Amino acid sequence: MNFFLRQRWRDARLAHNSSGVPVLELHRKALEEVWVPDIYFVNEKNAHFHYVSVPNKMFNVFPDGKVSYSIRVTGTYTCEMDLRKYPLDKQTCHIKIESYGHSTNSLKIRWNSPPVLLSKNIKMTQYSVEKTVPFICDQQYMEYNYSCIGVNFHLNRMNGFYFIHMYVPSILIVMLSWISFWLDIEATAARISLGILTVLAMTTQNKFTGVQHVSYVTAMNVWTAASLAFVFLGVIEYAYINVKTRKHVRRSLNRATSNLSMNGNNPILNGSIYSISKKDTNFSQGSQKKNTPNVIDLDNKNGRKVDRLARIVFPMSYVLFNIVYWSFYGIWEPVQDDPKLVH
């Protein structure tokens, strides 16, 4: 963050009666001989003043001893973020300014009016500044009180990137997985390949969309987990159909083989469990004839029923999930503790 820190105080020792000069502009070298407040930034990680092409400092003295001191500062400051609603979140970051060595008995820091002015040219890639709220944060260390002021920056995350690169693609991937329900039951390779590819697409997308690594669940975690679950369940649906079909074919074939053996017939199977069910097998004992049911047609019919049900259940469930997801995260706001505000 780059800003101008402007301070004002009164020092009777600097009062003057310079005729024709209402304001004395001191040279930067003279600042070493003048008292300035010993303030520091409480939550600063790294900060520095600017010296290109000269030190960016300004020190003005008025006739009554009032001092105006301005300096340009660039720094990085800590901000404790609550990412449970990420990337639909709002964050509150603050900067605290405190006296290092003077208690409130000798130095009291307060905001002037207006406390914070934002440049109209500020444009950030991830956040927009909703508002700034100044506050007082006087602290007690040991037996002494120290003056402290701060300002809260209320930030709104600009989530257009996440809609384009995460939400919309994941919706399309989930919808793509539903194509499996319209493919023929016997198209095993196509349905399995489609399911695996959509699962891999979801996994790869999650890896490259800037997911925050935190120890709690975020809104993005909920979305990706649910989308991956819908894609995975599409694969499970076909696995269920395939297993049930093979079991039913095997049982029907065993019954048919048992009937043939009891009637003195010994049909030769050509290595396929479906060979006996391709057409009706007629056999007779005396004048009696029996027909073996067409197992494949029966099982395909049952599998198609499951597919038709999935065509309705999966889209409706996903729409319901979207309604609940966007309604909940559109209303819910995590509670953040704010310092005492200035009124």
Tab-separated table of C-alpha atoms in Angstrom:
chain	number	residue	atom	x	y	z
A	1	MET	CA	0.000	0.000	0.000
A	2	ASN	CA	1.275	3.442	-0.961
A	3	PHE	CA	-0.038	6.497	0.884
A	4	PHE	CA	0.790	9.943	2.247
A	5	LEU	CA	0.877	10.126	6.042
A	6	ARG	CA	0.052	13.658	7.172
A	7	GLN	CA	0.508	14.714	10.796
A	8	ARG	CA	-0.288	17.949	12.585
A	9	TRP	CA	0.666	19.131	16.043
A	10	ARG	CA	1.605	22.312	17.890
A	11	ASP	CA	5.107	23.033	19.171
A	12	ALA	CA	5.420	26.389	20.966
A	13	ARG	CA	9.177	26.321	20.481
A	14	LEU	CA	8.685	26.726	16.725
A	15	ALA	CA	6.443	29.824	16.910
A	16	HIS	CA	7.806	32.694	14.825
A	17	ASN	CA	6.995	36.221	13.629
A	18	SER	CA	8.553	36.130	10.187
A	19	SER	CA	7.051	39.073	8.341
A	20	GLY	CA	5.831	38.304	4.855
A	21	VAL	CA	6.348	34.555	5.318
A	22	PRO	CA	3.154	33.003	6.697
A	23	VAL	CA	4.515	29.466	6.467
A	24	LEU	CA	8.088	28.284	6.906
A	25	GLU	CA	9.040	25.338	4.742
A	26	LEU	CA	11.929	23.604	6.472
A	27	HIS	CA	14.622	21.839	4.510
A	28	ARG	CA	14.701	18.073	4.925
A	29	LYS	CA	18.070	18.280	6.695
A	30	ALA	CA	16.514	20.498	9.372
A	31	LEU	CA	14.105	17.698	10.287
A	32	GLU	CA	16.837	16.024	12.277
A	33	GLU	CA	16.780	18.988	14.684
A	34	VAL	CA	12.992	19.087	15.134
A	35	TRP	CA	10.852	16.863	17.340
A	36	VAL	CA	8.421	14.547	15.494
A	37	PRO	CA	5.972	12.003	16.963
A	38	ASP	CA	7.429	8.528	17.446
A	39	ILE	CA	4.597	6.657	15.751
A	40	TYR	CA	4.797	3.215	14.156
A	41	PHE	CA	2.463	0.841	12.319
A	42	VAL	CA	1.345	-1.946	14.632
A	43	ASN	CA	0.505	-4.528	11.953
A	44	GLU	CA	3.285	-3.626	9.527
A	45	LYS	CA	5.312	-6.434	7.962
A	46	ASN	CA	7.532	-4.367	5.714
A	47	ALA	CA	7.541	-0.617	5.078
A	48	HIS	CA	9.842	2.073	3.736
A	49	PHE	CA	9.998	5.766	2.927
A	50	HIS	CA	10.657	7.116	-0.556
A	51	TYR	CA	13.925	8.822	-1.470
A	52	VAL	CA	13.676	9.121	-5.267
A	53	SER	CA	14.759	11.565	-6.433
A	54	VAL	CA	14.852	13.283	-3.032
A	55	PRO	CA	13.325	12.244	0.314
A	56	ASN	CA	9.549	12.546	-0.068
A	57	LYS	CA	9.002	14.640	3.044
A	58	MET	CA	7.385	18.005	3.665
A	59	PHE	CA	7.632	20.009	6.903
A	60	ASN	CA	5.760	23.320	7.284
A	61	VAL	CA	5.732	25.577	10.359
A	62	PHE	CA	3.043	28.206	10.943
A	63	PRO	CA	3.570	31.412	12.988
A	64	ASP	CA	1.662	30.085	16.015
A	65	GLY	CA	3.885	26.992	16.203
A	66	LYS	CA	1.498	24.664	14.382
A	67	VAL	CA	3.362	22.035	12.384
A	68	SER	CA	2.263	20.149	9.277
A	69	TYR	CA	4.375	17.105	8.464
A	70	SER	CA	3.757	14.913	5.402
A	71	ILE	CA	5.685	11.843	4.316
A	72	ARG	CA	5.176	9.207	1.641
A	73	VAL	CA	5.071	5.596	2.883
A	74	THR	CA	4.844	2.251	1.114
A	75	GLY	CA	4.247	-0.850	3.187
A	76	THR	CA	2.832	-4.331	3.494
A	77	TYR	CA	0.443	-4.955	6.382
A	78	THR	CA	-1.055	-8.063	7.917
A	79	CYS	CA	-4.739	-8.759	7.439
A	80	GLU	CA	-6.571	-11.627	9.119
A	81	MET	CA	-9.077	-12.841	6.557
A	82	ASP	CA	-12.074	-15.092	7.033
A	83	LEU	CA	-12.244	-17.162	3.846
A	84	ARG	CA	-15.259	-19.320	4.690
A	85	LYS	CA	-17.211	-17.499	1.974
A	86	TYR	CA	-14.356	-17.394	-0.567
A	87	PRO	CA	-14.606	-16.392	-3.423
A	88	LEU	CA	-17.902	-14.641	-2.656
A	89	ASP	CA	-16.443	-12.982	0.428
A	90	LYS	CA	-15.995	-9.508	1.821
A	91	GLN	CA	-12.952	-8.711	3.917
A	92	THR	CA	-12.101	-6.064	6.489
A	93	CYS	CA	-8.435	-5.112	6.708
A	94	HIS	CA	-7.013	-2.442	8.971
A	95	ILE	CA	-3.955	-0.316	9.630
A	96	LYS	CA	-3.091	0.672	13.201
A	97	ILE	CA	-0.873	3.612	14.153
A	98	GLU	CA	0.463	3.834	17.687
A	99	SER	CA	2.977	5.809	19.715
A	100	TYR	CA	6.026	3.738	20.536
A	101	GLY	CA	7.547	5.502	23.529
A	102	HIS	CA	5.095	8.162	24.715
A	103	SER	CA	2.088	7.354	26.877
A	104	THR	CA	-1.172	9.274	26.689
A	105	ASN	CA	0.170	11.573	29.417
A	106	SER	CA	2.505	13.195	26.884
A	107	LEU	CA	1.152	12.242	23.448
A	108	LYS	CA	-2.383	11.607	22.266
A	109	ILE	CA	-3.058	10.628	18.651
A	110	ARG	CA	-6.423	11.361	17.057
A	111	TRP	CA	-7.818	11.503	13.543
A	112	ASN	CA	-8.266	14.821	11.785
A	113	SER	CA	-11.232	15.450	9.498
A	114	PRO	CA	-11.504	13.912	6.979
A	115	PRO	CA	-9.468	11.007	8.364
A	116	VAL	CA	-8.871	9.067	5.119
A	117	LEU	CA	-9.001	10.199	1.506
A	118	LEU	CA	-8.831	7.589	-1.241
A	119	SER	CA	-7.506	8.336	-4.683
A	120	LYS	CA	-10.124	8.061	-7.402
A	121	ASN	CA	-7.579	6.332	-9.621
A	122	ILE	CA	-7.182	3.297	-7.353
A	123	LYS	CA	-7.922	0.084	-9.255
A	124	MET	CA	-7.158	-3.322	-7.779
A	125	THR	CA	-7.299	-6.653	-9.559
A	126	GLN	CA	-9.083	-8.648	-6.843
A	127	TYR	CA	-10.835	-6.181	-4.538
A	128	SER	CA	-12.797	-2.965	-4.578
A	129	VAL	CA	-12.847	-0.649	-1.556
A	130	GLU	CA	-16.422	-0.357	-0.309
A	131	LYS	CA	-15.715	2.122	2.484
A	132	THR	CA	-13.175	3.195	5.104
A	133	VAL	CA	-14.050	3.433	8.799
A	134	PRO	CA	-11.660	5.119	11.287
A	135	PHE	CA	-11.445	3.927	14.884
A	136	ILE	CA	-9.599	4.509	18.152
A	137	CYS	CA	-7.619	1.650	19.655
A	138	ASP	CA	-5.845	3.010	22.747
A	139	GLN	CA	-3.887	0.210	24.399
A	140	GLN	CA	-2.576	-0.431	27.891
A	141	TYR	CA	0.874	-1.962	28.241
A	142	MET	CA	2.119	-2.714	31.725
A	143	GLU	CA	0.851	0.254	33.766
A	144	TYR	CA	0.714	2.848	30.985
A	145	ASN	CA	-1.854	3.740	28.348
A	146	TYR	CA	-0.659	4.369	24.812
A	147	SER	CA	-2.548	6.276	22.165
A	148	CYS	CA	-3.592	4.354	19.060
A	149	ILE	CA	-5.712	5.046	15.996
A	150	GLY	CA	-6.582	2.923	12.992
A	151	VAL	CA	-8.732	2.610	9.914
A	152	ASN	CA	-10.740	-0.321	8.580
A	153	PHE	CA	-10.822	-0.948	4.847
A	154	HIS	CA	-13.975	-2.817	3.841
A	155	LEU	CA	-13.150	-4.769	0.691
A	156	ASN	CA	-15.396	-6.566	-1.773
A	157	ARG	CA	-13.797	-9.368	-3.759
A	158	MET	CA	-14.328	-9.016	-7.498
A	159	ASN	CA	-15.335	-12.568	-8.409
A	160	GLY	CA	-15.697	-12.269	-12.184
A	161	PHE	CA	-12.518	-14.318	-12.612
A	162	TYR	CA	-13.958	-17.162	-10.557
A	163	PHE	CA	-17.242	-17.219	-12.483
A	164	ILE	CA	-15.398	-17.406	-15.800
A	165	HIS	CA	-12.683	-19.872	-14.789
A	166	MET	CA	-14.404	-21.972	-12.119
A	167	TYR	CA	-18.178	-21.815	-11.813
A	168	VAL	CA	-19.195	-21.813	-15.483
A	169	PRO	CA	-16.673	-24.514	-16.593
A	170	SER	CA	-17.626	-26.800	-13.702
A	171	ILE	CA	-21.320	-26.443	-14.569
A	172	LEU	CA	-20.554	-27.386	-18.169
A	173	ILE	CA	-18.472	-30.385	-17.062
A	174	VAL	CA	-21.299	-31.652	-14.857
A	175	MET	CA	-23.782	-31.249	-17.711
A	176	LEU	CA	-21.364	-33.041	-20.029
A	177	SER	CA	-21.341	-36.044	-17.694
A	178	TRP	CA	-25.107	-36.389	-18.176
A	179	ILE	CA	-24.595	-37.346	-21.835
A	180	SER	CA	-23.748	-40.815	-20.529
A	181	PHE	CA	-27.419	-41.337	-19.621
A	182	TRP	CA	-28.398	-41.016	-23.313
A	183	LEU	CA	-25.806	-43.479	-24.600
A	184	ASP	CA	-26.660	-47.116	-25.237
A	185	ILE	CA	-26.223	-49.438	-22.274
A	186	GLU	CA	-23.927	-51.710	-24.255
A	187	ALA	CA	-21.614	-48.780	-25.160
A	188	THR	CA	-19.414	-49.565	-22.185
A	189	ALA	CA	-16.218	-47.999	-23.530
A	190	ALA	CA	-17.917	-44.715	-24.431
A	191	ARG	CA	-19.729	-44.343	-21.126
A	192	ILE	CA	-16.751	-45.252	-18.947
A	193	SER	CA	-14.408	-43.008	-20.955
A	194	LEU	CA	-16.806	-40.074	-20.687
A	195	GLY	CA	-17.144	-40.545	-16.936
A	196	ILE	CA	-13.409	-40.782	-16.311
A	197	LEU	CA	-12.643	-37.773	-18.525
A	198	THR	CA	-15.165	-35.568	-16.715
A	199	VAL	CA	-13.780	-36.613	-13.322
A	200	LEU	CA	-10.239	-35.810	-14.473
A	201	ALA	CA	-11.412	-32.487	-15.917
A	202	MET	CA	-12.943	-31.481	-12.576
A	203	THR	CA	-9.819	-32.522	-10.668
A	204	THR	CA	-7.491	-30.645	-13.027
A	205	GLN	CA	-9.647	-27.539	-12.949
A	206	ASN	CA	-9.590	-27.410	-9.152
A	207	LYS	CA	-5.800	-27.526	-9.195
A	208	PHE	CA	-5.339	-24.453	-11.381
A	209	THR	CA	-8.022	-22.055	-10.132
A	210	GLY	CA	-6.226	-20.545	-7.133
A	211	VAL	CA	-8.023	-22.464	-4.396
A	212	GLN	CA	-7.046	-21.086	-0.984
A	213	HIS	CA	-5.341	-23.596	1.308
A	214	VAL	CA	-6.986	-23.149	4.697
A	215	SER	CA	-7.917	-25.568	7.451
A	216	TYR	CA	-11.663	-24.933	7.202
A	217	VAL	CA	-14.269	-25.367	4.478
A	218	THR	CA	-14.768	-22.513	2.027
A	219	ALA	CA	-17.606	-21.822	-0.399
A	220	MET	CA	-15.314	-22.905	-3.224
A	221	ASN	CA	-14.626	-26.217	-1.464
A	222	VAL	CA	-18.365	-26.868	-1.195
A	223	TRP	CA	-18.898	-26.081	-4.868
A	224	THR	CA	-16.041	-28.208	-6.186
A	225	ALA	CA	-16.865	-31.129	-3.895
A	226	ALA	CA	-20.520	-31.116	-4.955
A	227	SER	CA	-19.680	-30.823	-8.662
A	228	LEU	CA	-17.155	-33.639	-8.408
A	229	ALA	CA	-19.716	-35.755	-6.544
A	230	PHE	CA	-22.302	-35.294	-9.324
A	231	VAL	CA	-19.759	-36.312	-11.959
A	232	PHE	CA	-18.605	-39.297	-9.916
A	233	LEU	CA	-22.169	-40.454	-9.261
A	234	GLY	CA	-22.730	-40.478	-13.024
A	235	VAL	CA	-19.972	-43.086	-13.309
A	236	ILE	CA	-21.394	-45.044	-10.371
A	237	GLU	CA	-24.822	-45.053	-12.043
A	238	TYR	CA	-23.502	-46.923	-15.059
A	239	ALA	CA	-21.451	-49.273	-12.892
A	240	TYR	CA	-24.648	-50.132	-11.005
A	241	ILE	CA	-26.532	-50.840	-14.247
A	242	ASN	CA	-23.706	-52.971	-15.598
A	243	VAL	CA	-23.356	-55.069	-12.437
A	244	LYS	CA	-27.106	-55.624	-12.039
A	245	THR	CA	-27.433	-56.614	-15.713
A	246	ARG	CA	-24.623	-59.164	-15.571
A	247	LYS	CA	-25.971	-60.705	-12.355
A	248	HIS	CA	-29.465	-61.036	-13.793
A	249	VAL	CA	-28.137	-62.547	-17.036
A	250	ARG	CA	-26.048	-65.069	-15.107
A	251	ARG	CA	-28.978	-66.153	-12.913
A	252	SER	CA	-31.316	-66.489	-15.907
A	253	LEU	CA	-28.711	-68.414	-17.842
A	254	ASN	CA	-28.124	-70.801	-14.951
A	255	ARG	CA	-31.848	-71.489	-14.693
A	256	ALA	CA	-32.092	-72.108	-18.429
A	257	THR	CA	-29.092	-74.445	-18.379
A	258	SER	CA	-30.542	-76.328	-15.432
A	259	ASN	CA	-33.847	-76.834	-17.279
A	260	LEU	CA	-32.062	-78.119	-20.358
A	261	SER	CA	-30.024	-80.589	-18.319
A	262	MET	CA	-33.101	-81.935	-16.575
A	263	ASN	CA	-34.727	-82.564	-19.969
A	264	GLY	CA	-31.753	-84.529	-21.303
A	265	ASN	CA	-30.365	-81.781	-23.489
A	266	ASN	CA	-26.790	-80.577	-23.290
A	267	PRO	CA	-26.408	-77.378	-25.314
A	268	ILE	CA	-22.927	-76.256	-26.088
A	269	LEU	CA	-22.192	-72.685	-25.069
A	270	ASN	CA	-19.764	-70.839	-27.289
A	271	GLY	CA	-17.996	-69.039	-24.414
A	272	SER	CA	-20.441	-66.137	-24.165
A	273	ILE	CA	-23.037	-65.892	-21.457
A	274	TYR	CA	-25.293	-64.183	-23.973
A	275	SER	CA	-25.218	-66.930	-26.614
A	276	ILE	CA	-28.266	-68.721	-25.286
A	277	SER	CA	-30.278	-65.524	-25.019
A	278	LYS	CA	-29.830	-64.209	-28.568
A	279	LYS	CA	-32.895	-66.099	-29.691
A	280	ASP	CA	-35.450	-68.421	-28.248
A	281	THR	CA	-34.069	-71.951	-27.690
A	282	ASN	CA	-36.702	-74.626	-28.339
A	283	PHE	CA	-36.420	-78.093	-26.977
A	284	SER	CA	-38.921	-80.889	-26.560
A	285	GLN	CA	-39.503	-83.875	-24.427
A	286	GLY	CA	-42.149	-85.973	-26.077
A	287	SER	CA	-44.726	-83.496	-27.339
A	288	GLN	CA	-43.923	-80.707	-24.772
A	289	LYS	CA	-42.050	-77.470	-25.861
A	290	LYS	CA	-40.621	-74.713	-23.717
A	291	ASN	CA	-39.068	-71.335	-24.556
A	292	THR	CA	-36.123	-69.672	-22.817
A	293	PRO	CA	-36.867	-65.932	-22.246
A	294	ASN	CA	-34.797	-63.313	-24.032
A	295	VAL	CA	-32.559	-62.278	-21.154
A	296	ILE	CA	-30.672	-59.507	-22.932
A	297	ASP	CA	-33.805	-57.640	-23.994
A	298	LEU	CA	-35.243	-57.876	-20.498
A	299	ASP	CA	-32.084	-56.589	-18.790
A	300	ASN	CA	-31.562	-53.779	-21.290
A	301	LYS	CA	-35.100	-52.688	-20.611
A	302	ASN	CA	-34.429	-52.521	-16.863
A	303	GLY	CA	-31.177	-50.620	-17.459
A	304	ARG	CA	-32.927	-48.117	-19.692
A	305	LYS	CA	-35.423	-47.470	-16.912
A	306	VAL	CA	-32.561	-46.515	-14.588
A	307	ASP	CA	-31.088	-44.240	-17.274
A	308	ARG	CA	-34.434	-42.528	-17.841
A	309	LEU	CA	-34.740	-41.959	-14.108
A	310	ALA	CA	-31.184	-40.558	-13.953
A	311	ARG	CA	-31.970	-38.109	-16.775
A	312	ILE	CA	-34.516	-36.493	-14.476
A	313	VAL	CA	-33.012	-36.967	-11.023
A	314	PHE	CA	-29.487	-35.705	-11.774
A	315	PRO	CA	-30.448	-32.366	-13.429
A	316	MET	CA	-33.149	-31.646	-10.853
A	317	SER	CA	-30.776	-32.423	-7.976
A	318	TYR	CA	-28.083	-30.184	-9.465
A	319	VAL	CA	-30.537	-27.323	-9.955
A	320	LEU	CA	-31.703	-27.755	-6.356
A	321	PHE	CA	-28.095	-27.680	-5.153
A	322	ASN	CA	-27.484	-24.444	-7.076
A	323	ILE	CA	-30.567	-22.823	-5.562
A	324	VAL	CA	-29.489	-23.750	-2.035
A	325	TYR	CA	-25.833	-22.810	-2.658
A	326	TRP	CA	-26.426	-19.356	-4.129
A	327	SER	CA	-29.222	-18.543	-1.691
A	328	PHE	CA	-27.162	-19.475	1.358
A	329	TYR	CA	-23.919	-17.777	0.371
A	330	GLY	CA	-25.807	-14.770	-0.979
A	331	ILE	CA	-27.366	-14.113	2.435
A	332	TRP	CA	-24.865	-15.430	4.972
A	333	GLU	CA	-22.047	-13.155	6.144
A	334	PRO	CA	-19.369	-14.345	8.599
A	335	VAL	CA	-19.203	-12.218	11.730
A	336	GLN	CA	-16.005	-10.202	12.045
A	337	ASP	CA	-15.008	-8.320	15.164
A	338	ASP	CA	-14.496	-4.603	14.534
A	339	PRO	CA	-12.572	-2.308	16.874
A	340	LYS	CA	-14.297	0.553	18.643
A	341	LEU	CA	-15.374	3.035	15.991
A	342	VAL	CA	-15.114	6.808	16.023
A	343	HIS	CA	-18.451	8.590	15.896
